[in-house]
Amino acid sequence: MSDFMMEREIQEALTAGENALQSLYAASEQLDSARNWGIVDLLGGGFFTDLIKHSKMGKAEEYLSQARYYLQQFQKELRDVAADGTIQLQTGDFLSFADFFFDGVVADYLVQSRINETRRKVAEAIRRVEELTAKLRAKYSYFN
């Protein structure tokens, strides 16, 4: 592969990684807010508290859906640039976190535990994508 083609593939990988990160950061913010409203709900919040919490969860779901798409793109682009296998993304664990999060829970404490578990998985996905984009930039220093 020519240097020009490699640079283009690296840029595509970095763009996909950055898009995934933006969606993950946005989902994380919504999950943090949903968690806070969930705590209020557990302490006796009412109908409006529940509405706000579920609104935040709905927004997080949208961002998680976007993140899933961009993570799949990122994984594909990484395969294009890392023929030697040194930069890899295993998406199996956190591509399913949105499915886990929105699996028809009923009780407030179950919702709260799922919010917390999803927050943990999103944080792990963020950490991994940040690590991989940094590794890409370091490996291909002309992108710094």
PDB file of C-alpha atoms in Angstrom:
ATOM      1  CA  MET A   1       0.000   0.000   0.000  1.00  0.00           C
ATOM      2  CA  SER A   2       1.371   3.416  -0.934  1.00  0.00           C
ATOM      3  CA  ASP A   3       2.118   6.033   1.726  1.00  0.00           C
ATOM      4  CA  PHE A   4      -0.726   8.173   0.363  1.00  0.00           C
ATOM      5  CA  MET A   5      -3.213   5.304   0.647  1.00  0.00           C
ATOM      6  CA  MET A   6      -1.963   4.455   4.134  1.00  0.00           C
ATOM      7  CA  GLU A   7      -2.361   8.076   5.255  1.00  0.00           C
ATOM      8  CA  ARG A   8      -5.902   8.103   3.896  1.00  0.00           C
ATOM      9  CA  GLU A   9      -6.751   4.839   5.695  1.00  0.00           C
ATOM     10  CA  ILE A  10      -5.266   6.159   8.934  1.00  0.00           C
ATOM     11  CA  GLN A  11      -7.304   9.358   8.649  1.00  0.00           C
ATOM     12  CA  GLU A  12     -10.460   7.328   8.052  1.00  0.00           C
ATOM     13  CA  ALA A  13      -9.697   5.212  11.127  1.00  0.00           C
ATOM     14  CA  LEU A  14      -9.033   8.290  13.249  1.00  0.00           C
ATOM     15  CA  THR A  15     -12.261   9.927  12.046  1.00  0.00           C
ATOM     16  CA  ALA A  16     -14.286   6.820  12.888  1.00  0.00           C
ATOM     17  CA  GLY A  17     -12.625   6.653  16.306  1.00  0.00           C
ATOM     18  CA  GLU A  18     -13.325  10.317  17.015  1.00  0.00           C
ATOM     19  CA  ASN A  19     -16.963   9.914  15.931  1.00  0.00           C
ATOM     20  CA  ALA A  20     -17.306   6.929  18.261  1.00  0.00           C
ATOM     21  CA  LEU A  21     -15.777   8.923  21.102  1.00  0.00           C
ATOM     22  CA  GLN A  22     -18.151  11.859  20.580  1.00  0.00           C
ATOM     23  CA  SER A  23     -21.155   9.538  20.754  1.00  0.00           C
ATOM     24  CA  LEU A  24     -19.735   7.720  23.783  1.00  0.00           C
ATOM     25  CA  TYR A  25     -19.019  10.988  25.615  1.00  0.00           C
ATOM     26  CA  ALA A  26     -22.562  12.210  24.917  1.00  0.00           C
ATOM     27  CA  ALA A  27     -24.031   8.886  26.092  1.00  0.00           C
ATOM     28  CA  SER A  28     -21.908   9.066  29.224  1.00  0.00           C
ATOM     29  CA  GLU A  29     -23.218  12.545  30.047  1.00  0.00           C
ATOM     30  CA  GLN A  30     -26.813  11.399  29.609  1.00  0.00           C
ATOM     31  CA  LEU A  31     -26.180   8.301  31.740  1.00  0.00           C
ATOM     32  CA  ASP A  32     -24.640  10.432  34.490  1.00  0.00           C
ATOM     33  CA  SER A  33     -27.728  12.622  34.460  1.00  0.00           C
ATOM     34  CA  ALA A  34     -30.060   9.600  34.399  1.00  0.00           C
ATOM     35  CA  ARG A  35     -28.164   8.131  37.356  1.00  0.00           C
ATOM     36  CA  ASN A  36     -28.569  11.345  39.330  1.00  0.00           C
ATOM     37  CA  TRP A  37     -32.286  11.490  38.560  1.00  0.00           C
ATOM     38  CA  GLY A  38     -32.493   7.790  39.446  1.00  0.00           C
ATOM     39  CA  ILE A  39     -31.077   8.524  42.883  1.00  0.00           C
ATOM     40  CA  VAL A  40     -33.704  11.231  43.364  1.00  0.00           C
ATOM     41  CA  ASP A  41     -36.318   8.733  42.187  1.00  0.00           C
ATOM     42  CA  LEU A  42     -35.121   6.123  44.704  1.00  0.00           C
ATOM     43  CA  LEU A  43     -35.317   8.717  47.476  1.00  0.00           C
ATOM     44  CA  GLY A  44     -38.980   9.360  46.762  1.00  0.00           C
ATOM     45  CA  GLY A  45     -39.109  11.227  43.498  1.00  0.00           C
ATOM     46  CA  GLY A  46     -42.389  11.220  41.731  1.00  0.00           C
ATOM     47  CA  PHE A  47     -43.876  11.119  38.288  1.00  0.00           C
ATOM     48  CA  PHE A  48     -41.868  14.041  36.905  1.00  0.00           C
ATOM     49  CA  THR A  49     -38.609  12.690  38.271  1.00  0.00           C
ATOM     50  CA  ASP A  50     -39.351   9.413  36.543  1.00  0.00           C
ATOM     51  CA  LEU A  51     -40.148  11.214  33.279  1.00  0.00           C
ATOM     52  CA  ILE A  52     -36.893  13.159  33.368  1.00  0.00           C
ATOM     53  CA  LYS A  53     -34.871  10.034  34.198  1.00  0.00           C
ATOM     54  CA  HIS A  54     -36.424   8.101  31.334  1.00  0.00           C
ATOM     55  CA  SER A  55     -35.917  11.032  28.975  1.00  0.00           C
ATOM     56  CA  LYS A  56     -32.206  11.009  29.828  1.00  0.00           C
ATOM     57  CA  MET A  57     -32.128   7.240  29.308  1.00  0.00           C
ATOM     58  CA  GLY A  58     -33.786   7.678  25.917  1.00  0.00           C
ATOM     59  CA  LYS A  59     -31.201  10.233  24.858  1.00  0.00           C
ATOM     60  CA  ALA A  60     -28.426   7.927  26.084  1.00  0.00           C
ATOM     61  CA  GLU A  61     -29.944   5.122  24.007  1.00  0.00           C
ATOM     62  CA  GLU A  62     -29.766   7.294  20.875  1.00  0.00           C
ATOM     63  CA  TYR A  63     -26.105   8.107  21.503  1.00  0.00           C
ATOM     64  CA  LEU A  64     -25.325   4.457  22.247  1.00  0.00           C
ATOM     65  CA  SER A  65     -26.890   3.468  18.953  1.00  0.00           C
ATOM     66  CA  GLN A  66     -24.698   6.021  17.165  1.00  0.00           C
ATOM     67  CA  ALA A  67     -21.670   4.792  19.102  1.00  0.00           C
ATOM     68  CA  ARG A  68     -22.353   1.204  18.064  1.00  0.00           C
ATOM     69  CA  TYR A  69     -22.387   2.250  14.409  1.00  0.00           C
ATOM     70  CA  TYR A  70     -19.161   4.262  14.718  1.00  0.00           C
ATOM     71  CA  LEU A  71     -17.443   1.518  16.727  1.00  0.00           C
ATOM     72  CA  GLN A  72     -18.185  -0.939  13.946  1.00  0.00           C
ATOM     73  CA  GLN A  73     -16.755   1.540  11.414  1.00  0.00           C
ATOM     74  CA  PHE A  74     -13.715   2.073  13.629  1.00  0.00           C
ATOM     75  CA  GLN A  75     -13.140  -1.663  13.877  1.00  0.00           C
ATOM     76  CA  LYS A  76     -13.337  -1.992  10.075  1.00  0.00           C
ATOM     77  CA  GLU A  77     -10.946   0.917   9.514  1.00  0.00           C
ATOM     78  CA  LEU A  78      -8.484  -0.470  12.046  1.00  0.00           C
ATOM     79  CA  ARG A  79      -8.347  -3.706  10.078  1.00  0.00           C
ATOM     80  CA  ASP A  80      -7.473  -1.638   6.990  1.00  0.00           C
ATOM     81  CA  VAL A  81      -4.489   0.105   8.629  1.00  0.00           C
ATOM     82  CA  ALA A  82      -3.167  -2.548  10.990  1.00  0.00           C
ATOM     83  CA  ALA A  83      -2.164  -5.392   8.744  1.00  0.00           C
ATOM     84  CA  ASP A  84       0.391  -6.379  11.370  1.00  0.00           C
ATOM     85  CA  GLY A  85      -2.351  -6.758  14.007  1.00  0.00           C
ATOM     86  CA  THR A  86      -0.808  -4.351  16.498  1.00  0.00           C
ATOM     87  CA  ILE A  87      -3.889  -2.136  16.689  1.00  0.00           C
ATOM     88  CA  GLN A  88      -7.099  -4.031  17.304  1.00  0.00           C
ATOM     89  CA  LEU A  89     -10.530  -3.339  18.722  1.00  0.00           C
ATOM     90  CA  GLN A  90     -12.591  -6.138  20.208  1.00  0.00           C
ATOM     91  CA  THR A  91     -16.122  -4.761  20.119  1.00  0.00           C
ATOM     92  CA  GLY A  92     -18.064  -7.793  21.291  1.00  0.00           C
ATOM     93  CA  ASP A  93     -18.156  -6.747  24.928  1.00  0.00           C
ATOM     94  CA  PHE A  94     -19.340  -3.199  24.488  1.00  0.00           C
ATOM     95  CA  LEU A  95     -21.311  -3.302  21.272  1.00  0.00           C
ATOM     96  CA  SER A  96     -24.030  -5.063  23.243  1.00  0.00           C
ATOM     97  CA  PHE A  97     -24.174  -2.636  26.154  1.00  0.00           C
ATOM     98  CA  ALA A  98     -27.124  -0.761  24.659  1.00  0.00           C
ATOM     99  CA  ASP A  99     -29.039  -4.033  24.397  1.00  0.00           C
ATOM    100  CA  PHE A 100     -28.251  -4.780  28.036  1.00  0.00           C
ATOM    101  CA  PHE A 101     -29.257  -1.302  29.141  1.00  0.00           C
ATOM    102  CA  PHE A 102     -32.662  -1.190  27.486  1.00  0.00           C
ATOM    103  CA  ASP A 103     -34.005  -4.637  28.245  1.00  0.00           C
ATOM    104  CA  GLY A 104     -37.440  -3.808  29.655  1.00  0.00           C
ATOM    105  CA  VAL A 105     -36.681  -3.248  33.335  1.00  0.00           C
ATOM    106  CA  VAL A 106     -39.525  -2.316  35.653  1.00  0.00           C
ATOM    107  CA  ALA A 107     -38.346  -1.528  39.181  1.00  0.00           C
ATOM    108  CA  ASP A 108     -36.432   1.674  39.926  1.00  0.00           C
ATOM    109  CA  TYR A 109     -33.542  -0.098  41.653  1.00  0.00           C
ATOM    110  CA  LEU A 110     -33.095  -2.395  38.654  1.00  0.00           C
ATOM    111  CA  VAL A 111     -33.074   0.630  36.366  1.00  0.00           C
ATOM    112  CA  GLN A 112     -30.473   2.265  38.589  1.00  0.00           C
ATOM    113  CA  SER A 113     -28.225  -0.804  38.588  1.00  0.00           C
ATOM    114  CA  ARG A 114     -28.471  -1.053  34.804  1.00  0.00           C
ATOM    115  CA  ILE A 115     -27.638   2.631  34.444  1.00  0.00           C
ATOM    116  CA  ASN A 116     -24.548   2.089  36.604  1.00  0.00           C
ATOM    117  CA  GLU A 117     -23.477  -1.023  34.688  1.00  0.00           C
ATOM    118  CA  THR A 118     -23.939   0.741  31.359  1.00  0.00           C
ATOM    119  CA  ARG A 119     -21.957   3.732  32.634  1.00  0.00           C
ATOM    120  CA  ARG A 120     -19.110   1.347  33.484  1.00  0.00           C
ATOM    121  CA  LYS A 121     -19.203  -0.254  30.031  1.00  0.00           C
ATOM    122  CA  VAL A 122     -19.326   3.132  28.294  1.00  0.00           C
ATOM    123  CA  ALA A 123     -16.333   4.317  30.358  1.00  0.00           C
ATOM    124  CA  GLU A 124     -14.436   1.174  29.325  1.00  0.00           C
ATOM    125  CA  ALA A 125     -15.324   1.741  25.663  1.00  0.00           C
ATOM    126  CA  ILE A 126     -14.162   5.361  25.914  1.00  0.00           C
ATOM    127  CA  ARG A 127     -10.892   4.277  27.524  1.00  0.00           C
ATOM    128  CA  ARG A 128     -10.247   1.672  24.844  1.00  0.00           C
ATOM    129  CA  VAL A 129     -11.072   3.931  21.882  1.00  0.00           C
ATOM    130  CA  GLU A 130      -8.935   6.730  23.345  1.00  0.00           C
ATOM    131  CA  GLU A 131      -6.089   4.247  23.778  1.00  0.00           C
ATOM    132  CA  LEU A 132      -6.407   3.007  20.203  1.00  0.00           C
ATOM    133  CA  THR A 133      -6.612   6.458  18.627  1.00  0.00           C
ATOM    134  CA  ALA A 134      -3.552   7.513  20.637  1.00  0.00           C
ATOM    135  CA  LYS A 135      -1.749   4.379  19.492  1.00  0.00           C
ATOM    136  CA  LEU A 136      -2.672   5.132  15.879  1.00  0.00           C
ATOM    137  CA  ARG A 137      -1.368   8.694  16.189  1.00  0.00           C
ATOM    138  CA  ALA A 138       1.855   7.507  17.823  1.00  0.00           C
ATOM    139  CA  LYS A 139       2.439   4.730  15.332  1.00  0.00           C
ATOM    140  CA  TYR A 140       1.844   7.062  12.426  1.00  0.00           C
ATOM    141  CA  SER A 141       3.506  10.178  13.816  1.00  0.00           C
ATOM    142  CA  TYR A 142       2.905  12.310  10.751  1.00  0.00           C
ATOM    143  CA  PHE A 143      -0.689  12.678  11.986  1.00  0.00           C
ATOM    144  CA  ASN A 144       0.370  14.541  15.154  1.00  0.00           C
TER     145      ASN A 144
END
